[in-house]
Tab-separated table of C-alpha atoms in Angstrom:
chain	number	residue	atom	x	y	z
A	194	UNK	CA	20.798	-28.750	-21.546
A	195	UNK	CA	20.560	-24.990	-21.368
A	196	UNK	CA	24.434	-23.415	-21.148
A	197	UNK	CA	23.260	-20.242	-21.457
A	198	UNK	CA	20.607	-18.926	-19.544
A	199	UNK	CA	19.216	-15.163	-20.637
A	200	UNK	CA	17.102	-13.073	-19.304
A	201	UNK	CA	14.802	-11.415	-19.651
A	202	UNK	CA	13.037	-12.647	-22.642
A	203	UNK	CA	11.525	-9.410	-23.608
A	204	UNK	CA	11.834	-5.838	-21.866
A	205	UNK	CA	10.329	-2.645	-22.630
A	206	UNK	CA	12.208	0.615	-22.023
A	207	UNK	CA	11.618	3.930	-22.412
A	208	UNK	CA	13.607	6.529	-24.572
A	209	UNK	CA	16.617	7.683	-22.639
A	210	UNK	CA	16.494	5.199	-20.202
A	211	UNK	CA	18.820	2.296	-19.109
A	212	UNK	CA	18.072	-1.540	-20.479
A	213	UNK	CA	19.721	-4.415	-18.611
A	214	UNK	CA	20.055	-8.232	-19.773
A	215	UNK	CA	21.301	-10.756	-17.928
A	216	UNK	CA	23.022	-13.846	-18.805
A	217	UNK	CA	24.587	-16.979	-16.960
A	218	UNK	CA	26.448	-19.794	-17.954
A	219	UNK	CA	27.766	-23.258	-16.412
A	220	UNK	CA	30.673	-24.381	-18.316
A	221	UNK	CA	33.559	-22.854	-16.756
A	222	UNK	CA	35.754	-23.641	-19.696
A	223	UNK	CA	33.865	-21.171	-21.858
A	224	UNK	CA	36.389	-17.765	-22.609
A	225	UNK	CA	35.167	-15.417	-24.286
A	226	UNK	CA	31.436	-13.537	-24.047
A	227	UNK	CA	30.029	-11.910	-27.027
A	228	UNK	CA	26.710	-10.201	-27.467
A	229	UNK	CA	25.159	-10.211	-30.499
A	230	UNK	CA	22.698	-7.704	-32.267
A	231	UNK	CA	19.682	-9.025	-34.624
A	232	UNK	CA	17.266	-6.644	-36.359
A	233	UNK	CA	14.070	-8.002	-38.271
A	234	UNK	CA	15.400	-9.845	-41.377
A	235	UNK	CA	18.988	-9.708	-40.555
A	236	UNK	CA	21.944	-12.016	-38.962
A	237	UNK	CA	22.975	-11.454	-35.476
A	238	UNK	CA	25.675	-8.869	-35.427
A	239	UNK	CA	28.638	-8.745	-32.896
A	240	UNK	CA	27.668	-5.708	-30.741
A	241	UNK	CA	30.613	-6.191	-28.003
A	242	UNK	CA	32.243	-9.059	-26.355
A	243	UNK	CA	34.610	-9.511	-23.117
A	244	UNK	CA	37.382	-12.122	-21.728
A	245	UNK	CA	36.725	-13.352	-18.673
A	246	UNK	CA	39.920	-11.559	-17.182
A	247	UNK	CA	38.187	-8.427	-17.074
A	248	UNK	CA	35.239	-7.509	-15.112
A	249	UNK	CA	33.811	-4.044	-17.194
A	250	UNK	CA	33.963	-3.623	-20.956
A	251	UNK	CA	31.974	-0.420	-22.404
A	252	UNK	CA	32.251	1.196	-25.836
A	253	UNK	CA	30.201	3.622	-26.560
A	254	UNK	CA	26.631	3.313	-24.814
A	255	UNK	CA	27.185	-0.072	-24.578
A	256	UNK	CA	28.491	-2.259	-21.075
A	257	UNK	CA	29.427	-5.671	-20.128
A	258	UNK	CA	29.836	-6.562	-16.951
A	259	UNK	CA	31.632	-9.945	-16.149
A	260	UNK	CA	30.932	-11.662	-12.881
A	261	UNK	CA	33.755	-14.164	-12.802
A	262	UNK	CA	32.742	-16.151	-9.473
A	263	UNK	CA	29.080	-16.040	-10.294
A	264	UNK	CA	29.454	-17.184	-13.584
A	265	UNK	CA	27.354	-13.954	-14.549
A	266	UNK	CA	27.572	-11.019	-17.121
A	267	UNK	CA	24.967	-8.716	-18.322
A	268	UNK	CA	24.771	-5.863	-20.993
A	269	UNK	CA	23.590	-2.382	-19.430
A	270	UNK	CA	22.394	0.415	-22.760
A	271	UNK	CA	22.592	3.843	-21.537
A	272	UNK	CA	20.290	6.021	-22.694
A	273	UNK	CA	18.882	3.730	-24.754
A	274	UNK	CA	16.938	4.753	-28.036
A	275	UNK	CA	14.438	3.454	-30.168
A	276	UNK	CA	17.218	2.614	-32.764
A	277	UNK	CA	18.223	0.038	-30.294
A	278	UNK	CA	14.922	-2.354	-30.174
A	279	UNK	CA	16.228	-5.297	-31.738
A	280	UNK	CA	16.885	-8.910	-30.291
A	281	UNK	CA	19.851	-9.285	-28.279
A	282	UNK	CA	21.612	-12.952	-27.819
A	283	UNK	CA	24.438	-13.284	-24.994
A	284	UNK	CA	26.826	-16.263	-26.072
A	285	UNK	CA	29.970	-17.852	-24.302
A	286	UNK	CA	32.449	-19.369	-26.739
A	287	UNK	CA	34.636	-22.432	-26.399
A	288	UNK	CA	37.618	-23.370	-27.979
A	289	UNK	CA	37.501	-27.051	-28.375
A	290	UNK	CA	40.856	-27.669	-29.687
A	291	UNK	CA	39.419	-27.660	-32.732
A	292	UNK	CA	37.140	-25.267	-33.351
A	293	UNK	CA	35.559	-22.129	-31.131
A	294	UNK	CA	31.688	-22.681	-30.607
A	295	UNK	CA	29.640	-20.328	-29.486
A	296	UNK	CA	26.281	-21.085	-27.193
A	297	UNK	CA	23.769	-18.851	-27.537
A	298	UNK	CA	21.452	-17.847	-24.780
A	299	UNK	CA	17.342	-17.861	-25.996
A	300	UNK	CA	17.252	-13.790	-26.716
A	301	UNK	CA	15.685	-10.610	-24.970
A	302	UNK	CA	13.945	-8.756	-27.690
A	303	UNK	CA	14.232	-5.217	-26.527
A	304	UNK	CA	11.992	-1.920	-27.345
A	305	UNK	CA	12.533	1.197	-26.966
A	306	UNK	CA	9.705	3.713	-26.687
A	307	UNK	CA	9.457	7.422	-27.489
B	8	UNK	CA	32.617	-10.467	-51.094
B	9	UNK	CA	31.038	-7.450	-48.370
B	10	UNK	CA	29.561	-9.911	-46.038
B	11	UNK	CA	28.212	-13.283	-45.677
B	12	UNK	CA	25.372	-13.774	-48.346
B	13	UNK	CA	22.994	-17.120	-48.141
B	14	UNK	CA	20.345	-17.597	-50.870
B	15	UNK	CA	17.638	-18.624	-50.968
B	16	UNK	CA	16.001	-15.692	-48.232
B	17	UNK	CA	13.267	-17.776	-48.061
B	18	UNK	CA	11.515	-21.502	-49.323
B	19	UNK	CA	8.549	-22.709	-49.085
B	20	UNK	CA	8.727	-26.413	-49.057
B	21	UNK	CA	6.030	-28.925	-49.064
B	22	UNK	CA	6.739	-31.753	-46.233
B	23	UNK	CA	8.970	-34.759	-47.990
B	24	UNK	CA	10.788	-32.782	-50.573
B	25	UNK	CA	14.246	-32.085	-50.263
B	26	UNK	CA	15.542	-28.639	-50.482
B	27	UNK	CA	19.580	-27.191	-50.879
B	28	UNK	CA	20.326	-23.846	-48.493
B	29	UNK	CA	23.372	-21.794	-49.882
B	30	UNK	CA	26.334	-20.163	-48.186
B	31	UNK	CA	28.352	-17.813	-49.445
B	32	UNK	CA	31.421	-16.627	-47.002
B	33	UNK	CA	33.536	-13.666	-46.438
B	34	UNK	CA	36.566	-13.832	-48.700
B	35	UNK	CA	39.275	-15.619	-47.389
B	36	UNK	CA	37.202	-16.668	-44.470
B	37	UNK	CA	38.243	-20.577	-43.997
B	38	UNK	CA	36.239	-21.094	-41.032
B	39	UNK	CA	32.187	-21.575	-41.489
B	40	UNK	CA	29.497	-22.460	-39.355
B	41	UNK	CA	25.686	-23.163	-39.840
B	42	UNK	CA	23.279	-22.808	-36.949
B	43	UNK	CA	19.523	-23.010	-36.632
B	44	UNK	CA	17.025	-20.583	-35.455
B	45	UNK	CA	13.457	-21.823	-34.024
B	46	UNK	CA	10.771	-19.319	-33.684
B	47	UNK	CA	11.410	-17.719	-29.864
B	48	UNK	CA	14.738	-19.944	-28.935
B	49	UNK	CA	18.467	-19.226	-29.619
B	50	UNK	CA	20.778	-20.186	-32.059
B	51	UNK	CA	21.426	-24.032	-32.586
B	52	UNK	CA	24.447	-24.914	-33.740
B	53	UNK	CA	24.528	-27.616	-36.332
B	54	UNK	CA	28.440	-27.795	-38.163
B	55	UNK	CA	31.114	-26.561	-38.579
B	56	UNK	CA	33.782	-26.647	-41.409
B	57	UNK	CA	37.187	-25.568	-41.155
B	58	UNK	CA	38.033	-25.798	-45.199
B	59	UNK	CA	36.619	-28.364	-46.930
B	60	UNK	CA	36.327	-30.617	-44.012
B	61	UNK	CA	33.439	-30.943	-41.113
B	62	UNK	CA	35.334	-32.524	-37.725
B	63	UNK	CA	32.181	-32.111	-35.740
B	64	UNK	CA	28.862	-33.220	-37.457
B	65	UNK	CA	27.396	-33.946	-33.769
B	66	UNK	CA	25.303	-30.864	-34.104
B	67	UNK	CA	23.106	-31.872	-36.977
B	68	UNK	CA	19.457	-32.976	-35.643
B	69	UNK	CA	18.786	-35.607	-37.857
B	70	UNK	CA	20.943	-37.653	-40.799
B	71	UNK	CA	17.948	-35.923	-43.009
B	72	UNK	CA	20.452	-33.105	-42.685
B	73	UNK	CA	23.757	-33.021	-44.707
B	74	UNK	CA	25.879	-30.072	-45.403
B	75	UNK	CA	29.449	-29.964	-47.549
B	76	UNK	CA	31.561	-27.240	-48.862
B	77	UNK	CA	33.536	-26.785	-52.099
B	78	UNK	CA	37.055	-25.207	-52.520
B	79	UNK	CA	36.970	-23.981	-49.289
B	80	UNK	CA	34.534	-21.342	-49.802
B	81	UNK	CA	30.673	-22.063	-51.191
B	82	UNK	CA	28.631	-24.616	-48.529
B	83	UNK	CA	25.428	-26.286	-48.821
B	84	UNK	CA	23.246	-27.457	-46.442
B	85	UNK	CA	20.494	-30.413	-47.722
B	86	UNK	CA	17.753	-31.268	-45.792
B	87	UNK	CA	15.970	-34.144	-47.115
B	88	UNK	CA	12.557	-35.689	-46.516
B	89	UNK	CA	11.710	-32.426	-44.622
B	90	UNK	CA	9.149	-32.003	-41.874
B	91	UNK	CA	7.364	-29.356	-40.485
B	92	UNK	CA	9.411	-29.160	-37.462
B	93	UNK	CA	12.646	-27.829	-39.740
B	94	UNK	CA	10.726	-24.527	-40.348
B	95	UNK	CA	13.071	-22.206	-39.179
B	96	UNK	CA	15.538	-19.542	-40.356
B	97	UNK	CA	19.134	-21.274	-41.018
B	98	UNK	CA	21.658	-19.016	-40.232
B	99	UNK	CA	25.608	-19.483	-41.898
B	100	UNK	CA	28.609	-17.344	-40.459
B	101	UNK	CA	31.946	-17.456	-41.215
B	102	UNK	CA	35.715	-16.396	-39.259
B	103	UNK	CA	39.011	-15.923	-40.271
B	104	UNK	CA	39.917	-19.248	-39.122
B	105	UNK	CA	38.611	-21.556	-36.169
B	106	UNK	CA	40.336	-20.233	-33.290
B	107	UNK	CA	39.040	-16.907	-34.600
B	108	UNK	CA	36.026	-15.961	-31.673
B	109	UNK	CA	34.606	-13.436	-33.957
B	110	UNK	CA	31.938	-15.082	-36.311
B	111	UNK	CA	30.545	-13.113	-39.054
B	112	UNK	CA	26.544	-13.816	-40.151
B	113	UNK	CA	24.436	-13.692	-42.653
B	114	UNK	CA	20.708	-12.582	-43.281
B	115	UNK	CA	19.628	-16.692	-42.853
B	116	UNK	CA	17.195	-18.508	-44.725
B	117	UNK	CA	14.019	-18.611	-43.751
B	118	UNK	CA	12.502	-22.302	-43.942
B	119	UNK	CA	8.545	-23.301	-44.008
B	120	UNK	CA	7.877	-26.230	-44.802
B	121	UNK	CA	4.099	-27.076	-45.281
């Protein structure tokens, strides 16, 4: 069972332009909604994360928006640059009283042309 | 230490051998986690220690898979008898603590086995 749905799985932009990835969840108990970075070779890499009391979170070129009642949240890159094409993974974390687990969606790989 | 280091980066395994993956966390981390990474999917959670101890072993796909950690810093995950479905990069991360959302990775292990 899928908890995290992402999409889409790949996406081509071009330099300058705006790249949009789109996540959605089911388990209303998750709390917190990190996005992760991976580069060729590397670990994923916390890029930015949000709380599910707030709807907007940007730093820098990067945005989350939180859809609370449609259990949705996406990651907008402004003026995106080729720097950027990586693989991006949403996640929702839990805390299960014992531990906080993260559920990863399946990944948009994103590239950025010149 | 900087980061999260694993070792080896890769291993090439021949199908029925056993083989060791290495973790080393951040300093003072006391949380650690181990997920999987399939070619094209997300990241699969396996376990999760907080210190020495694993509460939640649920993750783990098989019991060809083992994993333990010593003085609360240094884990090892064992596969044994492995198959080629196990190819895949293993990926350890490590927080401050468990209720910590922020998980810190590391560059994985990449797994073939022939």
């Amino acid at each position: 069972q899928q908890q995290v749905k992402q999409s889409p799985q790949s996406l081509i932009v071009q330099k300058g332009g705006i790249s949009i990835i789109n996540c959605a969840y089911e388990n209303t108990a998750f709390d917190y909604f990190p996005w992760y970075q991976q580069f060729p070779g590397k670990g994923p890499a916390l890029l930015i994360a949000i709380r599910p009391d707030v709807s907007e979170k940007k730093e820098g070129r990067f945005t989350i928006s939180f859809n609370k009642s449609a259990k949705q949240f996406s990651l907008h890159i402004m003026d995106s640059q080729p720097g950027d094409s990586a693989t991006y993974f949403c996640a929702a974390s839990s805390f299960t009283g014992t531990a906080s687990k993260l559920t990863f969606g399946t990944g948009t790989r994103l590239q950025v042309t010149l | 230490g900087a980061g999260v280091s694993q070792s080896p980066s890769n291993k090439v395994t021949e199908k029925g051998k056993d083989v060791e993956l290495r973790c080393d966390p951040i300093s003072g981390h006391t949380a650690l986690y181990w997920y999987r990474q399939s070619l094209g999917q997300g990241l699969e959670f396996l376990i999760y220690f907080q210190g020495n101890s694993a509460p939640d072993k649920s993750g783990l796909p098989s019991d060809r898979f083992s994993a333990e950690r010593t003085g609360g810093s240094v884990s090892t995950l064992t596969i044994q008898r492995t198959q080629q479905e196990d190819s895949a990069v293993y990926l350890c991360a490590s927080s401050l603590q468990l209720a910590d959302k922020t998980q810190y990775f590391g560059p994985g292990t990449r797994l073939l086995v022939l």
